[in-house]
Coordinates of C-alpha atoms in Angstrom, one line a residue:
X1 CA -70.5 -107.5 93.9
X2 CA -70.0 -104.1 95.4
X3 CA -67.4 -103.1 98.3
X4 CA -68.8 -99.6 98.4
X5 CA -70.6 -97.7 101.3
X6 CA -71.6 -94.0 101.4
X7 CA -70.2 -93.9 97.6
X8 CA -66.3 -94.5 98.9
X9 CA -64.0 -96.9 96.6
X10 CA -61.3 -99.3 98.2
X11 CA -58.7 -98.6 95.4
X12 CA -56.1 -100.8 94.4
X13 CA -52.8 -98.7 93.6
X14 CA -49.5 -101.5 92.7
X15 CA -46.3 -99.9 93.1
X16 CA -47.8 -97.2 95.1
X17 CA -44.5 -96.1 96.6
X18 CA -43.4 -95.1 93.3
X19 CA -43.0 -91.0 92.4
X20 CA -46.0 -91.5 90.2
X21 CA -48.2 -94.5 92.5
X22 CA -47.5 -91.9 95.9
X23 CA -48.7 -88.6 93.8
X24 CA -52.2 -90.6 92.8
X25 CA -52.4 -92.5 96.0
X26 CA -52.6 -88.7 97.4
X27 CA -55.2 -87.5 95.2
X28 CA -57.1 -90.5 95.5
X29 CA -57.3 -89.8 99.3
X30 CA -57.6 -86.3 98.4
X31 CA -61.2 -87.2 97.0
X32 CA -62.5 -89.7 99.7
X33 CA -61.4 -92.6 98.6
X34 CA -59.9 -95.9 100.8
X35 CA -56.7 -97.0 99.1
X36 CA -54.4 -100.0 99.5
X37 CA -50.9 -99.4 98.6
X38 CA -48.9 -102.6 97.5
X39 CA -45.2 -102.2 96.6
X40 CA -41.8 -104.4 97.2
X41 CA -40.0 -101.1 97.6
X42 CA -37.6 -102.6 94.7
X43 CA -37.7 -99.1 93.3
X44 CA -40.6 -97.8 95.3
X45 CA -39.5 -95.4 98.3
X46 CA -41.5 -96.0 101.8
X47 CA -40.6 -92.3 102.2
X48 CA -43.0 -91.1 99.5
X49 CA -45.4 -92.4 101.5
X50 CA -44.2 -91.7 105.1
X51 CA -46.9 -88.5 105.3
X52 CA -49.7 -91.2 104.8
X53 CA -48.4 -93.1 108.1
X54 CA -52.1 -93.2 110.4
X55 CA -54.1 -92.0 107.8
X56 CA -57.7 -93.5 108.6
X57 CA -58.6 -95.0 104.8
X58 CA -54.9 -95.4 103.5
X59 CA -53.1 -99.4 104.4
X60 CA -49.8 -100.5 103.0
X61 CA -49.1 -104.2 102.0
X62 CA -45.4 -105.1 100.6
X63 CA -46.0 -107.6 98.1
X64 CA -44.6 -108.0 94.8
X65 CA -47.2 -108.7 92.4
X66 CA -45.3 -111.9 90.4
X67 CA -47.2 -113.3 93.1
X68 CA -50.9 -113.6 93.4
X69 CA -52.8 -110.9 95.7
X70 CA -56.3 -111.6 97.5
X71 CA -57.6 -108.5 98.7
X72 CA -61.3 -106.8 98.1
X73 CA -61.5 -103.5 96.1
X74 CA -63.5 -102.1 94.1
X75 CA -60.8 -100.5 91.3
X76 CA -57.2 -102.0 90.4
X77 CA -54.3 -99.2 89.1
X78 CA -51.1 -101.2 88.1
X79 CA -48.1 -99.1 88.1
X80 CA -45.7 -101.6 89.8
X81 CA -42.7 -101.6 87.2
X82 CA -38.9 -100.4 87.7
X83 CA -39.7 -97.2 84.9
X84 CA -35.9 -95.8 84.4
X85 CA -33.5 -97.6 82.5
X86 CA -31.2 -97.9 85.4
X87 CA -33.4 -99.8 87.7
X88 CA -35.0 -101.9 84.8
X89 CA -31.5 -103.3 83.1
X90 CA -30.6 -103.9 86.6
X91 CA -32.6 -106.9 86.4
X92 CA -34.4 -107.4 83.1
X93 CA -35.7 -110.8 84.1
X94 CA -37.3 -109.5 86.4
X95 CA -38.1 -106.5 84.6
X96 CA -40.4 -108.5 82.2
X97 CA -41.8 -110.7 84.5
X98 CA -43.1 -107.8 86.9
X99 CA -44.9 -106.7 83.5
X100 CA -46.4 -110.1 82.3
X101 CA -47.0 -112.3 85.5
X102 CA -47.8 -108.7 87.2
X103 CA -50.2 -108.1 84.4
X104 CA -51.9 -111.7 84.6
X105 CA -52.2 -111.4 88.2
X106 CA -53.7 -108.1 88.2
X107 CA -56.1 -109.0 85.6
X108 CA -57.1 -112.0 87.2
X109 CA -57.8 -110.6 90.4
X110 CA -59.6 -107.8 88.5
X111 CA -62.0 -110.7 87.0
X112 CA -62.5 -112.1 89.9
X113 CA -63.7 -109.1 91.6
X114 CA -65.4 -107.8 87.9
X115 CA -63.5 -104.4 88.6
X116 CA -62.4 -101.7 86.2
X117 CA -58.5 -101.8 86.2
X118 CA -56.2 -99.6 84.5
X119 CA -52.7 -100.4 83.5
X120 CA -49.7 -98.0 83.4
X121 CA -48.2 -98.5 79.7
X122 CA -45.5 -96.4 78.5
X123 CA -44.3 -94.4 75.2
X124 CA -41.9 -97.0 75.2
X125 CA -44.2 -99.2 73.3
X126 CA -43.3 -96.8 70.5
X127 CA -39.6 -97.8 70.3
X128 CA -37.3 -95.3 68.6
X129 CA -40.3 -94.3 66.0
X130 CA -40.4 -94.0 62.4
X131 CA -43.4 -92.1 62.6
X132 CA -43.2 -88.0 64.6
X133 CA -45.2 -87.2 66.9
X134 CA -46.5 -90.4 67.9
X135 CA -50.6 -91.4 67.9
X136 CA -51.6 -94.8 69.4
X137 CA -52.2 -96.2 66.0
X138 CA -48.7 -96.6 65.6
X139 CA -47.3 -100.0 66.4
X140 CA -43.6 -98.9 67.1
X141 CA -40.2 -99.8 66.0
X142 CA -39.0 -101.7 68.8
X143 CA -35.9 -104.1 69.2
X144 CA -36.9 -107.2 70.6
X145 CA -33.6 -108.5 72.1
X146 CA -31.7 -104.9 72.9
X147 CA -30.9 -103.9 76.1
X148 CA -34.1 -101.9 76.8
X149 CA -36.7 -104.5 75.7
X150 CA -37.1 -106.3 78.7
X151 CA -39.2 -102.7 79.9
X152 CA -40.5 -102.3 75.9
X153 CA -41.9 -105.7 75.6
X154 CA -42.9 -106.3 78.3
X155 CA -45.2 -103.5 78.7
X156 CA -46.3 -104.3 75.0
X157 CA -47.0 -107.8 76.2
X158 CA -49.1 -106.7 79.2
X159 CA -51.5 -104.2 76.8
X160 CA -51.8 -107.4 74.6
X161 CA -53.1 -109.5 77.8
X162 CA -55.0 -106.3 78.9
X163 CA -56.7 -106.2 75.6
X164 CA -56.7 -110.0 75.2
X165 CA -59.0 -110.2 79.0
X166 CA -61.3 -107.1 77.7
X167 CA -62.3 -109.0 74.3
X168 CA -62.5 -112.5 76.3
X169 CA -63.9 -111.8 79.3
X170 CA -65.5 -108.3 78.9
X171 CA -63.3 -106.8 81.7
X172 CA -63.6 -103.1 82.3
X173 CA -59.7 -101.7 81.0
X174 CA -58.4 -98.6 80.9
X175 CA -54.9 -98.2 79.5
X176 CA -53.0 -95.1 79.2
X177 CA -49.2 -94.6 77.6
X178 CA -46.9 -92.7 79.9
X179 CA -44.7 -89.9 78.0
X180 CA -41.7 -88.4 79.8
X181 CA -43.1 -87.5 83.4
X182 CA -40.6 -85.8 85.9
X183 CA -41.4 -83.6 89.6
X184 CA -41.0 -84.1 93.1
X185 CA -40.3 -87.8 94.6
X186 CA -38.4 -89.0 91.4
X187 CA -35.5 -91.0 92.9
X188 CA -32.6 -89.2 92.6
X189 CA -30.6 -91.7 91.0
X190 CA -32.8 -93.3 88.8
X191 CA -30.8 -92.3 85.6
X192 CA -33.5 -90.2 83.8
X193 CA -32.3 -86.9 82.1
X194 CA -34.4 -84.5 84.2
X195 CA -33.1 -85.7 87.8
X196 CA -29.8 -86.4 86.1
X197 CA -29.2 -82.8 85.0
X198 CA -30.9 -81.4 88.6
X199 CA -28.7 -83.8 90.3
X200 CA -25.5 -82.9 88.8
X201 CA -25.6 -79.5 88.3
X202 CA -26.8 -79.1 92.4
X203 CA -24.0 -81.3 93.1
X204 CA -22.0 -78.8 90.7
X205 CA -20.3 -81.6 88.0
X206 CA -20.3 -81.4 84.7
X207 CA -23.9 -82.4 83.3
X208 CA -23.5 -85.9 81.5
X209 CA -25.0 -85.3 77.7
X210 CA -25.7 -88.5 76.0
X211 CA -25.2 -88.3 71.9
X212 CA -24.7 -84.4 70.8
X213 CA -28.0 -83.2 72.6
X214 CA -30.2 -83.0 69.7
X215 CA -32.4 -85.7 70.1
X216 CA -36.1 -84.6 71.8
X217 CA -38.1 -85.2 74.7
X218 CA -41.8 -84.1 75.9
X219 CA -41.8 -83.2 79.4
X220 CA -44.8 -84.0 81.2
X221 CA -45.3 -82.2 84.9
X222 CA -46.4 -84.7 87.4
X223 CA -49.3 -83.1 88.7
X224 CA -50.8 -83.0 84.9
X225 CA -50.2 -87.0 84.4
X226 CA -52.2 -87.6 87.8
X227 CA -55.3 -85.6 86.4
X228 CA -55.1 -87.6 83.0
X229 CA -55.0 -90.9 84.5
X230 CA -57.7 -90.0 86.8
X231 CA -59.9 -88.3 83.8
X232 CA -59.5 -91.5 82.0
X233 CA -60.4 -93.9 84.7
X234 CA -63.4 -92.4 85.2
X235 CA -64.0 -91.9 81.4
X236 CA -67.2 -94.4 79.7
X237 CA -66.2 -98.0 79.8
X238 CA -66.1 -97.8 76.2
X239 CA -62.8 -95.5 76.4
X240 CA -60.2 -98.2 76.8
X241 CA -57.4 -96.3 75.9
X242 CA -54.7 -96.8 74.7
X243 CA -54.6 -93.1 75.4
X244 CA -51.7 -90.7 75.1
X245 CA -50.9 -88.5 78.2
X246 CA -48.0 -86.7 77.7
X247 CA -46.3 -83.0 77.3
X248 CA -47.1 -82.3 73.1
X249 CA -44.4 -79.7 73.8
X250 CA -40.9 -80.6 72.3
X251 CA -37.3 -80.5 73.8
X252 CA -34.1 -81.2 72.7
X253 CA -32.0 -82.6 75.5
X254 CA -29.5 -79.8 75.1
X255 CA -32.6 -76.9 75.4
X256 CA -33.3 -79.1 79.0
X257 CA -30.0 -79.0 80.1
X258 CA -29.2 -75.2 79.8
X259 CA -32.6 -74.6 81.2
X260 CA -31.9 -76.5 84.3
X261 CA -28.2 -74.7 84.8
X262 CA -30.0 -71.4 83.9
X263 CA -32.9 -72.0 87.1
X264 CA -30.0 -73.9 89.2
X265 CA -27.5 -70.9 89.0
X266 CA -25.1 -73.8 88.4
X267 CA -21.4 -73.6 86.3
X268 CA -21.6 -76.6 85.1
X269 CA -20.3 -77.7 81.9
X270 CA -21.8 -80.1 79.5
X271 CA -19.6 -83.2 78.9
X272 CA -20.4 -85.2 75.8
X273 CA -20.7 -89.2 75.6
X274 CA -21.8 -91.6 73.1
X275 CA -25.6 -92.4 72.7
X276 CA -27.1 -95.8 74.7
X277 CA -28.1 -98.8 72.5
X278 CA -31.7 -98.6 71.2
X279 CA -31.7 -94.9 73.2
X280 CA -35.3 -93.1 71.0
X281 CA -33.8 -89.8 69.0
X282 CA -37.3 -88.7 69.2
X283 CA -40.3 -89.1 71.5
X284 CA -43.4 -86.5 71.7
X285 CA -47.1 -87.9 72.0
X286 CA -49.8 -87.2 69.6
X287 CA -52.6 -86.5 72.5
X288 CA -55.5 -85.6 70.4
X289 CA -57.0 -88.7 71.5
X290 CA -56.8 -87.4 75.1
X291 CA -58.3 -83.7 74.1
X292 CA -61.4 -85.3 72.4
X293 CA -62.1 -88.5 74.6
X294 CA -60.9 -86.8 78.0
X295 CA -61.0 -83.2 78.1
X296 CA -57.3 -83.7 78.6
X297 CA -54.3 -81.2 78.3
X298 CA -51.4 -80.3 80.1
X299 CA -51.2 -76.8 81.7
X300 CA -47.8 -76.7 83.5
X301 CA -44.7 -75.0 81.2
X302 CA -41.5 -76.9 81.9
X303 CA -40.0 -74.0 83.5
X304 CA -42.6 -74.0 86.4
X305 CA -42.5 -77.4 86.6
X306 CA -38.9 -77.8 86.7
X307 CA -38.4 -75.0 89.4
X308 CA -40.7 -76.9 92.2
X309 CA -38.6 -80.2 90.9
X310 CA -35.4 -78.6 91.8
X311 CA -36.7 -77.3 95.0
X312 CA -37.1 -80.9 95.9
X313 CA -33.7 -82.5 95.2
X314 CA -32.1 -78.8 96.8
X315 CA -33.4 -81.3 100.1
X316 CA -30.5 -83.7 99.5
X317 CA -27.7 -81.1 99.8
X318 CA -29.0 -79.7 103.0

């Protein structure tokens, strides 16, 4: 069954309010496409999406996708989950079940319809690894009762359906694992160390280090992620993924921090507190999968890509 005319998708984008969902809803548009946008605004924003408002081939549903959705389209991309450990330990239950009975309901819809669907996986599949940098061979080294597993097993448990419906059912999947992603539209108090640092040091307080600043990050630019999610979705269907896309370029957290003070003009000073359970000491993605399968790198430096980030939060002290 097709829904297309004149070559046009109806695409599918769950949690489409999110920073991430709004950024590939707009690129999606940006190429022709019709997209429905279904979020329950939990941590989704209606303001990322405000510029859309009377847009001829864009339609908003809020609906949270525990529940079962009936629509017609023609691709599925599921990035409804809370993403920052704030907003996921705020309520894990729910945490978990927006990645498994999301998962199964997205799937199923996807086999009804016997649609391609991609699913937003994460680099927290890979736990605090034993093994630097990480490739997707690696099965992680992940606490399964901690405080962060209810986002870390849960998205392991919805690649294993994923996998699970493309073996049994011969669905078309795409999955991709999400490195450390930051830019405009990150909500400014989701907890994560890039709009953390921006955030304090605009607000001129001290910038909260966790641990003694040594442990590393990969900082991917927004912009780059939407083109490697894109690239992949449209890759052969015998590219499921999982498929890196992340920054290969490494960070400590103390490196990030001086760099945001240095491009915020900010006197802050750093202020020093113990390390969160289960928090990764290191984290950068082996993506030579997504060079040789995709054609996939990133091109934006973290210094270019933090300077438009800052110019966005500089909008909440206005």
């Amino acid at each position: 069954m097709t829904r297309q005319y004149f070559g046009r998708k109806r695409i599918l984008v769950t949690g489409g309010a999110g920073f991430l969902g709004s950024h590939l809803i707009d690129r999606l548009l940006d190429r022709g496409d019709e997209v429905l946008c279904v979020d329950n605004l939990f941590t989704g924003d209606k303001s990322n999406i405000d510029h859309l408002s009377g847009h001829p081939r864009f339609e908003f549903m809020r609906h949270d996708i525990c529940f079962p959705l009936y629509v017609e389209v023609d691709q599925i991309f599921n990035l409804a989950c809370p993403a920052s450990p704030v907003h996921y330990q705020h309520d894990p239950v729910q945490t978990t079940k927006t990645s498994v009975h999301g998962a199964i309901n997205m799937l199923g819809l996807a086999k009804r319809l016997n649609c391609r669907i991609f699913q937003a996986s994460t680099s927290e599949v890979y736990g605090d690894p034993s093994v630097h940098p990480q490739p997707e061979e690696y099965w992680g080294n992940v606490n399964p009762i901690g405080i962060r597993s209810c986002y870390d097993e849960g998205k392991r448990c919805a690649e294993t359906l994923f996998f699970d419906y493309h073996r049994q059912h011969d669905l078309e999947i795409k999955v991709v694992r999400i490195f450390n992603t930051y830019g405009p539209r990150m909500h400014p108090a989701d907890g994560r160390v890039v709009s953390n640092f921006i955030m304090q040091a605009l607000a001129g307080e001290d910038i909260t280090m966790y641990g003694d600043g040594s442990q590393s990050r990969s900082f991917c630019f927004y912009s780059d992620l939407i083109d490697g999610f894109l690239k992949l979705m449209d890759s052969p269907p015998e590219v499921t993924g999982p498929i890196n896309i992340g920054n290969p370029v490494e960070f400590t957290i103390r490196e990030l921090a001086e760099l945001v003070l240095e491009l915020t003009g900010a006197k802050s000073k750093l202020l020093f507190k113990p390390l969160p359970q289960d928090d990764p000491t290191q984290r950068k993605p082996d993506i030579t999968k997504a060079r040789e399968l995709l054609g996939w790198e990133p091109k934006v430096q973290l210094r270019e890509g933090l300077l438009e980030t800052i110019a966005y939060f500089r909008r909440f002290f206005d």
